[in-house]
Coordinates of C-alpha atoms in Angstrom, one line a residue:
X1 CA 49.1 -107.6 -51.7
X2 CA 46.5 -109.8 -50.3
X3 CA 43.8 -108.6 -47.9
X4 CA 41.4 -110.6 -45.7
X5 CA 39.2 -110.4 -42.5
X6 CA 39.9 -112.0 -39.2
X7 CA 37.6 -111.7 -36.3
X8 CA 38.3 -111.0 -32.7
X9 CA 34.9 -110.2 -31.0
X10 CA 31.7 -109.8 -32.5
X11 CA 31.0 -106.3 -31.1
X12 CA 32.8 -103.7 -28.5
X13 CA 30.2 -101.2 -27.3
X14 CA 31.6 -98.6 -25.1
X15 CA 29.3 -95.6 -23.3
X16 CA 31.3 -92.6 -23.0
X17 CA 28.8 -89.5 -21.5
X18 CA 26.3 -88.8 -24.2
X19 CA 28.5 -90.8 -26.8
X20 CA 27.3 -94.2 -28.0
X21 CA 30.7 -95.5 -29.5
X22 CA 30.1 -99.1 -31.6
X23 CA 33.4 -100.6 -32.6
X24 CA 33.1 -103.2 -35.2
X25 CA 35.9 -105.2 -34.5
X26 CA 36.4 -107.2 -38.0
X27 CA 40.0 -105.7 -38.4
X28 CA 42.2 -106.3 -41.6
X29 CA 45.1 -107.5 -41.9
X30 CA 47.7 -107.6 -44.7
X31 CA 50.4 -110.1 -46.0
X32 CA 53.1 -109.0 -43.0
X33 CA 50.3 -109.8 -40.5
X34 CA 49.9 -106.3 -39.5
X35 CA 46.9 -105.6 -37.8
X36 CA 44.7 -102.0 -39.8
X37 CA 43.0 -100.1 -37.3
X38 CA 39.0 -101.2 -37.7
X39 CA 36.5 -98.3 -38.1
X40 CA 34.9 -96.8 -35.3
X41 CA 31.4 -95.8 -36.1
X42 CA 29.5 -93.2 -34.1
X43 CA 26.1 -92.6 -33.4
X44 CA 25.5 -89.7 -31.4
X45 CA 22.3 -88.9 -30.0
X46 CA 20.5 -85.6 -30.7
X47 CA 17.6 -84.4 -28.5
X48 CA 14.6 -83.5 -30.3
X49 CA 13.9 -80.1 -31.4
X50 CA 11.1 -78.0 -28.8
X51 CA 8.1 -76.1 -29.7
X52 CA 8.1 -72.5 -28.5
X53 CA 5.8 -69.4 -28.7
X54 CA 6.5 -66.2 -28.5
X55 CA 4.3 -62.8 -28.2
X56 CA 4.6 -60.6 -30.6
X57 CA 3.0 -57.3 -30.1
X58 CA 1.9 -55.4 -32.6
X59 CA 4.4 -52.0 -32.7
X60 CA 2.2 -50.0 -35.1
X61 CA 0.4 -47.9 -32.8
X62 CA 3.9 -47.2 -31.5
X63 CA 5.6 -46.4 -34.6
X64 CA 2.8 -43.8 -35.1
X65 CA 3.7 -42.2 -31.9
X66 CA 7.0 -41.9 -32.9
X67 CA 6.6 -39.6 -35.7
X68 CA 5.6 -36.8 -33.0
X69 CA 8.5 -37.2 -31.7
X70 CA 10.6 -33.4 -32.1
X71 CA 14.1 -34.4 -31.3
X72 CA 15.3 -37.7 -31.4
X73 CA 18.7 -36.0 -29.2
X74 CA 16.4 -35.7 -26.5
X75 CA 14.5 -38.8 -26.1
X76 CA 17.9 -40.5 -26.3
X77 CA 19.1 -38.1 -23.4
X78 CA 16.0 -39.2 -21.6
X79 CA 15.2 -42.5 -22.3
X80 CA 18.4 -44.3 -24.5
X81 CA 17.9 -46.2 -27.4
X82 CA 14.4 -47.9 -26.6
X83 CA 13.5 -46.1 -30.4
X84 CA 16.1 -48.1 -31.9
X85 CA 14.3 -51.2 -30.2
X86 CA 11.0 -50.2 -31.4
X87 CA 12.3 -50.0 -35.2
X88 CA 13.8 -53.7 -35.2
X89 CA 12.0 -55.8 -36.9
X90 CA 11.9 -59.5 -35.4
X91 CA 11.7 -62.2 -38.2
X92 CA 9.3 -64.7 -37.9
X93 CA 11.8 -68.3 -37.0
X94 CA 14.1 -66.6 -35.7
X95 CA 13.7 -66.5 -32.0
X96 CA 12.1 -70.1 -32.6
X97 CA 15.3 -71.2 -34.4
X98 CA 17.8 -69.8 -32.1
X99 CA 16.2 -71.2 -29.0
X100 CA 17.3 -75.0 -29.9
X101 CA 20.7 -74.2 -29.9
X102 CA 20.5 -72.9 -26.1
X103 CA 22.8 -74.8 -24.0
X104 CA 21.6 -75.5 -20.4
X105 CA 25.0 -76.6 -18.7
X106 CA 27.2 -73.7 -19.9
X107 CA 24.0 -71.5 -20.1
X108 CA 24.7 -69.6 -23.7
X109 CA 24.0 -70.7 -26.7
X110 CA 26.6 -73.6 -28.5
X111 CA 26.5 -73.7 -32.4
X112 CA 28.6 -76.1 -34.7
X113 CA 31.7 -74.3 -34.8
X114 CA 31.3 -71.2 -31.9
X115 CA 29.3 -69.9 -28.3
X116 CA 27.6 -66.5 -28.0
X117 CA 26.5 -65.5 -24.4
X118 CA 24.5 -62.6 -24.1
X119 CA 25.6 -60.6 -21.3
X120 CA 25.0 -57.5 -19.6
X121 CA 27.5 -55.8 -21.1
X122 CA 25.5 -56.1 -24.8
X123 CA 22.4 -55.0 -23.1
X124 CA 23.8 -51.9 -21.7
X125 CA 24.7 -51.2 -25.0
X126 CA 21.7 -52.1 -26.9
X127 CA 19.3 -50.4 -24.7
X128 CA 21.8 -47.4 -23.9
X129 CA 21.6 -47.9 -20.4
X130 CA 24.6 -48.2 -17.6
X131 CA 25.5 -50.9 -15.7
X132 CA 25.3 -49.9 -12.4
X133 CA 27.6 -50.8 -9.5
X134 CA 23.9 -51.0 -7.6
X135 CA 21.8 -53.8 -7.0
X136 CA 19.7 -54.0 -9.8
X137 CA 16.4 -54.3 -10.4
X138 CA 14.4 -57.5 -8.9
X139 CA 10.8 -56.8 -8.8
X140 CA 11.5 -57.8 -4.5
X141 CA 11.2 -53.2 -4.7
X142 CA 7.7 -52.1 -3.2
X143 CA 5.2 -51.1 -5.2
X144 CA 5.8 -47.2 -6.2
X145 CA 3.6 -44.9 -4.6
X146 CA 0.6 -43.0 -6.7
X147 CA 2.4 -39.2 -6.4
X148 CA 5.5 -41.4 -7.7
X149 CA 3.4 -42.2 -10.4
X150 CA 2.3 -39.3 -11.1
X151 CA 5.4 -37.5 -11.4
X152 CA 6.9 -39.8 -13.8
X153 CA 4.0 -39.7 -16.4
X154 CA 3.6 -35.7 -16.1
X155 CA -0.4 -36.8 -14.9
X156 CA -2.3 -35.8 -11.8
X157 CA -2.5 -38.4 -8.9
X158 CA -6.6 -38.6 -9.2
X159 CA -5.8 -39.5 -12.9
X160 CA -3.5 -42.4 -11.7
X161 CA -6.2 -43.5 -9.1
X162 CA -8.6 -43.9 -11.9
X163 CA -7.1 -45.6 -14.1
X164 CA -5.2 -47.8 -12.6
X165 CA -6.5 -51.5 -12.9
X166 CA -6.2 -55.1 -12.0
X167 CA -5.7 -58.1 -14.6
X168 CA -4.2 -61.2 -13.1
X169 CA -3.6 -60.4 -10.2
X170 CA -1.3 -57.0 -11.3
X171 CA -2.2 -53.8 -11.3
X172 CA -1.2 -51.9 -14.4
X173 CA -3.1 -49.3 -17.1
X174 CA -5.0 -50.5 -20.4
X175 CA -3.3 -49.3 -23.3
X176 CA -5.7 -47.3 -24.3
X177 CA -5.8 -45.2 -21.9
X178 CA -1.5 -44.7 -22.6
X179 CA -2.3 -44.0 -25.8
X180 CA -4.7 -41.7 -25.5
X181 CA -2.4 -39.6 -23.1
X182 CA 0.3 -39.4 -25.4
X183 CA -1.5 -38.9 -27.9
X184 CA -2.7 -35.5 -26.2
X185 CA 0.6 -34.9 -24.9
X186 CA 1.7 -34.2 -28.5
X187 CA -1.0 -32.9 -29.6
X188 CA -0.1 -30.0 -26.9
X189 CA 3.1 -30.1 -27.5
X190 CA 3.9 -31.3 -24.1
X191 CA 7.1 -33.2 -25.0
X192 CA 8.6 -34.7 -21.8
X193 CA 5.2 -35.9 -20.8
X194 CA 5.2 -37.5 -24.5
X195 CA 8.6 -39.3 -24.0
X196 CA 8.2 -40.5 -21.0
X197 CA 4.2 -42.1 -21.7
X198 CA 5.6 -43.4 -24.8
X199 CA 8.8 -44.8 -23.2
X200 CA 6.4 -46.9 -20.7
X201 CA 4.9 -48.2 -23.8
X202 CA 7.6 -49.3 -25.2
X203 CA 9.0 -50.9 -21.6
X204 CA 5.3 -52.7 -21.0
X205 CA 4.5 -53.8 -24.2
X206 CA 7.9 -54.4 -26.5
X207 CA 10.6 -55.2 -23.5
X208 CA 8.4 -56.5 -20.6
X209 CA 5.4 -58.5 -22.7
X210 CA 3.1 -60.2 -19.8
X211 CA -1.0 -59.4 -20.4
X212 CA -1.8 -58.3 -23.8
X213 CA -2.8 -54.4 -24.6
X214 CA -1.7 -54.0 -20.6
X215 CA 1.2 -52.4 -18.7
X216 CA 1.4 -54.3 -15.6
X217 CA 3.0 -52.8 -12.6
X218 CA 6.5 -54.6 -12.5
X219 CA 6.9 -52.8 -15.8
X220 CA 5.9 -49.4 -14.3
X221 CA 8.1 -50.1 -11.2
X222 CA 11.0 -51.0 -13.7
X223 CA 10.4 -47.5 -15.4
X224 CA 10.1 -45.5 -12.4
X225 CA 13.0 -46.9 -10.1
X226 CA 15.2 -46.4 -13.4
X227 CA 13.9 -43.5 -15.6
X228 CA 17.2 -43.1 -17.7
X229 CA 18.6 -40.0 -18.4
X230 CA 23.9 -58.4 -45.2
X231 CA 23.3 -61.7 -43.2
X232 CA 19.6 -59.7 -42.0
X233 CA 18.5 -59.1 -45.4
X234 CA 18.4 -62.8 -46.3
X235 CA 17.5 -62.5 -49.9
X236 CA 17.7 -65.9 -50.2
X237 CA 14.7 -66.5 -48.4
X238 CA 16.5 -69.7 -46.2
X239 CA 14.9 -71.0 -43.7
X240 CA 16.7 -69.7 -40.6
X241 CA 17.9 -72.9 -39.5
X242 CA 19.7 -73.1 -42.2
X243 CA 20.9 -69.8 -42.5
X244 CA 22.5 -70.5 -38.8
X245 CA 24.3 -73.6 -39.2
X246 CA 25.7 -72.0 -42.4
X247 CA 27.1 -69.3 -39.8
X248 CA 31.2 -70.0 -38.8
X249 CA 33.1 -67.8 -36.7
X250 CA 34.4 -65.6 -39.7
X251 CA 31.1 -64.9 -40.8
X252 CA 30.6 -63.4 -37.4
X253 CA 32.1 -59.8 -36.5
X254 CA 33.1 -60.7 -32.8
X255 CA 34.0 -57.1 -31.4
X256 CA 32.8 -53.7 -32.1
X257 CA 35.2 -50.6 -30.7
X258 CA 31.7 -48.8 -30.0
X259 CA 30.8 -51.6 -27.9
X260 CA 33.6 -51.2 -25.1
X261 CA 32.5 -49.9 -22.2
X262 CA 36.0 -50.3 -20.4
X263 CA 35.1 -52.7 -18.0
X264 CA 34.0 -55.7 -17.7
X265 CA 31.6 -57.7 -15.0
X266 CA 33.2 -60.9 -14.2
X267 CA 31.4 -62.1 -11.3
X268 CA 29.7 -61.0 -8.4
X269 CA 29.6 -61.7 -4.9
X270 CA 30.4 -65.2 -3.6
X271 CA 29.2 -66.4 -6.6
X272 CA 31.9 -67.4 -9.7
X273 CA 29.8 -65.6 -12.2
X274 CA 27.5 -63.3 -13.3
X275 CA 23.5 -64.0 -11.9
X276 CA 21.0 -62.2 -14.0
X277 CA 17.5 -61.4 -12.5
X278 CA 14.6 -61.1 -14.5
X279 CA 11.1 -60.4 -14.7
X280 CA 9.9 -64.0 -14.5
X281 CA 13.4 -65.6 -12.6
X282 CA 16.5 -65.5 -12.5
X283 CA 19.7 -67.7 -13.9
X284 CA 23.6 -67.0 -14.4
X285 CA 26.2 -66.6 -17.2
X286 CA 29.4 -67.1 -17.7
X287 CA 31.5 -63.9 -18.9
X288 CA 34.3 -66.4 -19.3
X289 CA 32.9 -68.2 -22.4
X290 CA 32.5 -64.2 -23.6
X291 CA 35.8 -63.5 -23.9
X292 CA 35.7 -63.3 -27.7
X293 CA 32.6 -61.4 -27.9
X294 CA 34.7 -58.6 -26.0
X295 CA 38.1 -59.1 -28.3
X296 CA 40.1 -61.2 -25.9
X297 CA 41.5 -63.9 -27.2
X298 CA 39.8 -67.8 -26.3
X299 CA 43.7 -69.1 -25.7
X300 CA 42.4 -72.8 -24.5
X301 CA 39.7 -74.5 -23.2
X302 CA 37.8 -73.3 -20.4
X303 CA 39.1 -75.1 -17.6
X304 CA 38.2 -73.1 -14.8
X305 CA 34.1 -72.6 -15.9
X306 CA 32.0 -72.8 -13.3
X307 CA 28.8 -74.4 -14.5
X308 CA 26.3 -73.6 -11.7
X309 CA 23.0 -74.9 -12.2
X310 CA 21.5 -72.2 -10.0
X311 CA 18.1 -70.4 -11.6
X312 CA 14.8 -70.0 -10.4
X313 CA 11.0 -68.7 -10.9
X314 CA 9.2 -66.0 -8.8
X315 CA 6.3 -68.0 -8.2
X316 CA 8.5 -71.4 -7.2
X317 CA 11.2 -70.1 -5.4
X318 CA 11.8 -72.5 -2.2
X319 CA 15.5 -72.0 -2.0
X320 CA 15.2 -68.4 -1.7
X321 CA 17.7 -67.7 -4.5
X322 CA 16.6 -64.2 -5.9
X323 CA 17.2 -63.3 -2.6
X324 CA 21.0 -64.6 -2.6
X325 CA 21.3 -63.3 -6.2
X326 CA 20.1 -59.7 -4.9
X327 CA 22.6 -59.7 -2.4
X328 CA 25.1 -60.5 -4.3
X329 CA 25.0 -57.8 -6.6
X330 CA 26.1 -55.8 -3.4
X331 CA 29.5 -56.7 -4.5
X332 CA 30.3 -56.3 -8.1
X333 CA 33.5 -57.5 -9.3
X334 CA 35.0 -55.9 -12.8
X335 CA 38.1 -56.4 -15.1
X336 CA 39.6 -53.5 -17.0
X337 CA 41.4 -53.8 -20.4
X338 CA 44.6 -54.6 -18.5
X339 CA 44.0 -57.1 -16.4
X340 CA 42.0 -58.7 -19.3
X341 CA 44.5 -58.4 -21.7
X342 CA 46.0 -57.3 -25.3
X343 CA 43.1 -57.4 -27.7
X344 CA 42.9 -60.4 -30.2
X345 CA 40.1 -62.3 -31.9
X346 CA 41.9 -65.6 -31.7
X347 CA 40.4 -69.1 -31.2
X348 CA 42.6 -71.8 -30.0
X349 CA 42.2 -75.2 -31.2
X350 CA 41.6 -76.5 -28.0
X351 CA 39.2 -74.5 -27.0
X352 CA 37.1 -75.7 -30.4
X353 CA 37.4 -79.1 -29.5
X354 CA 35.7 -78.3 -26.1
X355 CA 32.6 -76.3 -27.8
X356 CA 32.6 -79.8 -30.4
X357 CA 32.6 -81.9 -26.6
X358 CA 30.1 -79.5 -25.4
X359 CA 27.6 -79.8 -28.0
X360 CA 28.0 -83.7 -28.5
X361 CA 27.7 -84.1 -24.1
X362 CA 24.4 -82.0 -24.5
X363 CA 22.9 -83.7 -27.5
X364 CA 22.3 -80.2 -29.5
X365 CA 20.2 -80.8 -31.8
X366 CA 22.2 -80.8 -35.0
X367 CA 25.0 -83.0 -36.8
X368 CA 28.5 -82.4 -35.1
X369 CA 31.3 -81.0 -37.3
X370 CA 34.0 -83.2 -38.4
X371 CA 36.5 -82.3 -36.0
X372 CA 38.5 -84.8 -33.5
X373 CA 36.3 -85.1 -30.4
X374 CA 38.6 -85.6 -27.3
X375 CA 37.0 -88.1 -26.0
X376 CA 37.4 -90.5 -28.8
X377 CA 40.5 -92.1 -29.8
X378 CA 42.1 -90.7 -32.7
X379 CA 44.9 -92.0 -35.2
X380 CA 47.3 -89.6 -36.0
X381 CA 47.8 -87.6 -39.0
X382 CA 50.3 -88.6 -41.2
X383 CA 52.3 -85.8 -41.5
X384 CA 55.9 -85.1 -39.1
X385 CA 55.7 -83.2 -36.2
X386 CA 57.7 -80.6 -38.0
X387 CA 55.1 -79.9 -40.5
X388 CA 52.1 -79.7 -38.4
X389 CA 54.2 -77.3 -36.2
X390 CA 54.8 -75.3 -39.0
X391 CA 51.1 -75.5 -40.3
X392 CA 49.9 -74.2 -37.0
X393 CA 52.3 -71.4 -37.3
X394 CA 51.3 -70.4 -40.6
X395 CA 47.6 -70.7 -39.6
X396 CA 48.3 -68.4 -36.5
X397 CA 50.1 -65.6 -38.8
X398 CA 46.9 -65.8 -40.8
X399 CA 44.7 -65.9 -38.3
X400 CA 46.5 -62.4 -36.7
X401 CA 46.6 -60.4 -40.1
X402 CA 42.6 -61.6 -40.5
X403 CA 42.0 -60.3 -37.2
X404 CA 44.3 -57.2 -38.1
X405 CA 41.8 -56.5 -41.1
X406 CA 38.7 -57.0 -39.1
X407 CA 39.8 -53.8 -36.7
X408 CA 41.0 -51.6 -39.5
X409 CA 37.4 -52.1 -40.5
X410 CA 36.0 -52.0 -37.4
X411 CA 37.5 -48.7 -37.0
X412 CA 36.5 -47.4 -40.3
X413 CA 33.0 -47.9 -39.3
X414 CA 33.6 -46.3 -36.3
X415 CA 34.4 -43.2 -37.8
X416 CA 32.1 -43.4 -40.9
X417 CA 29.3 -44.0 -37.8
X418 CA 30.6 -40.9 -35.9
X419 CA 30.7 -38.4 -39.1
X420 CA 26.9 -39.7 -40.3
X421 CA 26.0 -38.4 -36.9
X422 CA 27.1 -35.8 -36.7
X423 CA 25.5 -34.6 -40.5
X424 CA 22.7 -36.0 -39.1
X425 CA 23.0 -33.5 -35.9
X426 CA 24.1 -30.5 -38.8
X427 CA 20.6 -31.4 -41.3
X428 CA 18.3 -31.3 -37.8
X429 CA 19.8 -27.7 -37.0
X430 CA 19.6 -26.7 -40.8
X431 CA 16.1 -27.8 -40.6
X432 CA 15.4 -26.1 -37.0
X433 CA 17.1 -23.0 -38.5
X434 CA 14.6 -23.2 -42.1
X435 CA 11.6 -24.2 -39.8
X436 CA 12.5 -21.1 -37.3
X437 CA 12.9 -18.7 -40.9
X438 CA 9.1 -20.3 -41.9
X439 CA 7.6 -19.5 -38.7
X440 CA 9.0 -16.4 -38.8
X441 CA 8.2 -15.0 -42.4
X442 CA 4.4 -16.1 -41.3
X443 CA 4.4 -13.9 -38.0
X444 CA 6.0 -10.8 -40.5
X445 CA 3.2 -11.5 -43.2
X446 CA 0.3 -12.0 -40.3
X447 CA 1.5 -8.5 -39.3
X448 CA 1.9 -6.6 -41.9
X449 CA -1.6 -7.6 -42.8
X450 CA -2.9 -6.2 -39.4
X451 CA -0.8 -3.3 -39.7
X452 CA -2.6 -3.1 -43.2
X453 CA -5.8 -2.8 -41.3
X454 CA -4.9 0.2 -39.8
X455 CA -2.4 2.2 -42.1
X456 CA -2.9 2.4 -45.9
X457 CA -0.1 1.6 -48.4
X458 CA 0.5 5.5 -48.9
X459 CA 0.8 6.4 -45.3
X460 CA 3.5 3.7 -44.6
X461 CA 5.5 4.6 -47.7
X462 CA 5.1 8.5 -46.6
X463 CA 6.1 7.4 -43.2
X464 CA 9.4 5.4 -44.2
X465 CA 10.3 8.5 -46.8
X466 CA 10.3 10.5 -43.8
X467 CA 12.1 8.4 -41.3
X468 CA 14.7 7.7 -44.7
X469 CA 15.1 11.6 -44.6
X470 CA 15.6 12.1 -41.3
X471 CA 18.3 9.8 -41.2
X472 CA 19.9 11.1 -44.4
X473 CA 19.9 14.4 -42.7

């Protein structure tokens, strides 16, 4: 068999979105004059990668505080898991890594192969704090009155009227003078006035970051209007870009039983989503492209996502819109495990073509896997259409026991997480109950020494040989 080249056209060049397609059209052609299909060669644009900053307060002081604490039960009652928050360690790269993969059209963030999309759902859970069915908080509330204040931080009004500065424009207190007050909170003993000075700490300076070594008054309003009742490790030392795209979806545990919380928030008011207001603006997600986070299965691709582009800043807001997104938290709209369906951690094929699309249209910032894109024509495999049925059968069956595994594990954990807490409830009793038998023995031993004082050794003996007679009698 004989090969040569005939030429057509120089040079096809098609623009498809964000795709630069280049056909070379020198196409082959064999002894029966059959035409071989000429390779298509793609370059695809990637945007660059962004330089970010990010404040990272120093927890120390905080950590230090901590170890005052005298029951870990009832600052969790109190306050939820902000101790949890201040014990997590935040790897330098990592928030600077995982910001280039942020997608601005489906706002979440896109990787090679998978979405994640944080919503409130994982916050709620993280912090240990309800969703409400309330408006939530905007920062539109007034500005919480000095007895309010007061009340909240265990401190007298005149105390709050002291020390109570400005810094850009916000009133707030130094840390220092936080510090100092819990500090003498558990130095007294005072414990609810400890937990709930450190807990503003830990909302000013670890959650709400604005003014260094200051607690500005948004983050005081947000405590006030809402005082609660292996792949870490990275021994390899990899840069965590790397250790990112190295992530695919079965490297990833998609849904934890702990982390159901029944229902889910779908969209709310006229809106088709979820809008999210922060402390700086505000901007929506999807719960749609979350449907594998919460153990729903990702059937096809997302036809029916609504990709608004609605966000905004405080200071630039001349649209009003954290207005409309406050009122449309007025009317919350939730799925329950029924109407969401059976549970199921499968990923259609479809719907990983569309994440592929997705991050190709946007330019991420990283080469595109080798599957298919849909926009592109493809040849077709050759294998019969009875085969590649019978492949995607198989690969569903597997796909199902895989996901079978995963919960059997999922609810090992559970339970494993459920009996370490309670041991861990049963040693801090023991140790209440040994601490309760220390304090005790002392009080017996500081009295017998004043009774000493008083009564010699002879007289008490005499005394309990006559009491023991009188009860023999």
């Amino acid at each position: 068999m004989r090969y040569y080249t005939q030429t057509r056209l120089p040079y096809e060049h098609h623009w498809n979105g964000s795709i630069s397609v280049t056909r070379q059209c020198s196409s082959v052609v064999n002894d029966s004059g059959n035409w071989v299909e000429p390779v298509i060669q793609m370059e695809i644009p990637r945007r660059n990668t962004r330089s970010y900053s990010f404040q990272s307060p120093d927890v120390s002081k905080l950590r230090e505080l901590e170890r005052n604490i005298a029951s870990q039960d009832d600052f969790l009652e109190r306050h939820g898991k902000l101790l949890n928050i201040l014990q997590t360690d935040v790897t330098k790269g990592v928030l600077e890594t995982l910001v280039q993969f942020y997608d601005c059209h489906c706002h979440c963030f896109t990787f090679p192969k998978y979405q994640l999309v944080p919503i409130l759902e994982d916050y709620s859970h993280l912090v240990g704090l309800p969703v409400l069915n309330k408006v939530p908080f905007s920062g539109l509330e007034p500005d919480p009155k000095y007895s309010t204040i007061a009340k909240a931080l265990h401190l007298g009004v005149s105390v709050i009227k002291d020390n109570l500065t400005v810094k850009k424009e916000l009133s707030g207190f130094s840390t220092d003078f936080l510090y100092n007050q819990a500090s003498f909170f558990a130095e007294a003993g005072a414990n609810y006035a400890f937990y709930s000075v450190l807990a503003l700490l830990i909302y000013g300076l670890v959650l709400f970051p604005h003014i260094p070594d200051f607690v500005d008054i948004r983050a005081i309003k947000w405590f006030v209007s809402y005082l609660p009742r292996p792949f870490i490790a990275n021994r390899e030392r990899l840069p965590w870009s790397k250790k990112i795209m190295a992530l695919t979806p079965s490297d990833i545990i998609w849904y934890h039983p702990i982390w159901d919380k029944g229902t889910v928030i779908i969209r709310c008011g006229e809106y088709p989503n979820v809008p999210l207001i922060g402390m700086e603006g505000g901007i929506s997600y999807n719960p749609i492209l979350a449907r594998r986070q919460l153990g729903y299965p990702m059937k096809t691709k997302t036809n029916s996502l609504a990709l608004t582009e609605e966000f905004y800043y405080n200071k630039d807001d001349p649209l009003g819109i954290r207005g409309k997104f406050v009122q449309a938290w007025r009317g919350i709209h939730r799925l329950n495990r029924n109407q969401l369906g059976k549970r199921d951690d499968f990923m259609h094929e479809s719907y990983n073509q569309w994440v592929v699309n997705q991050a190709i249209k946007n330019q991420m910032p990283y080469a595109v896997p080798k599957l298919v894109s849909a926009t592109i024509p493809s040849s077709s495999l050759p294998l019969p259409s009875k085969t590649m049925g019978e492949y995607h059968e198989e690969l569903a069956d597997k796909d199902r026991e895989v996901s079978t595994w995963k919960r059997k594990y999922d609810e090992v954990m559970v339970m494993m997480e459920d009996r370490d807490e309670i041991i861990r409830k049963h040693d801090s009793k023991i140790l209440k109950q040994r601490q309760q038998m220390i304090e005790r023995d002392a009080r017996i031993q500081f009295l017998s020494t004043e009774l000493s004082k008083f009564i010699s050794p002879r007289e008490r003996w005499v005394s309990f040989g006559d009491t023991r007679s009188e009860s023999e009698e």
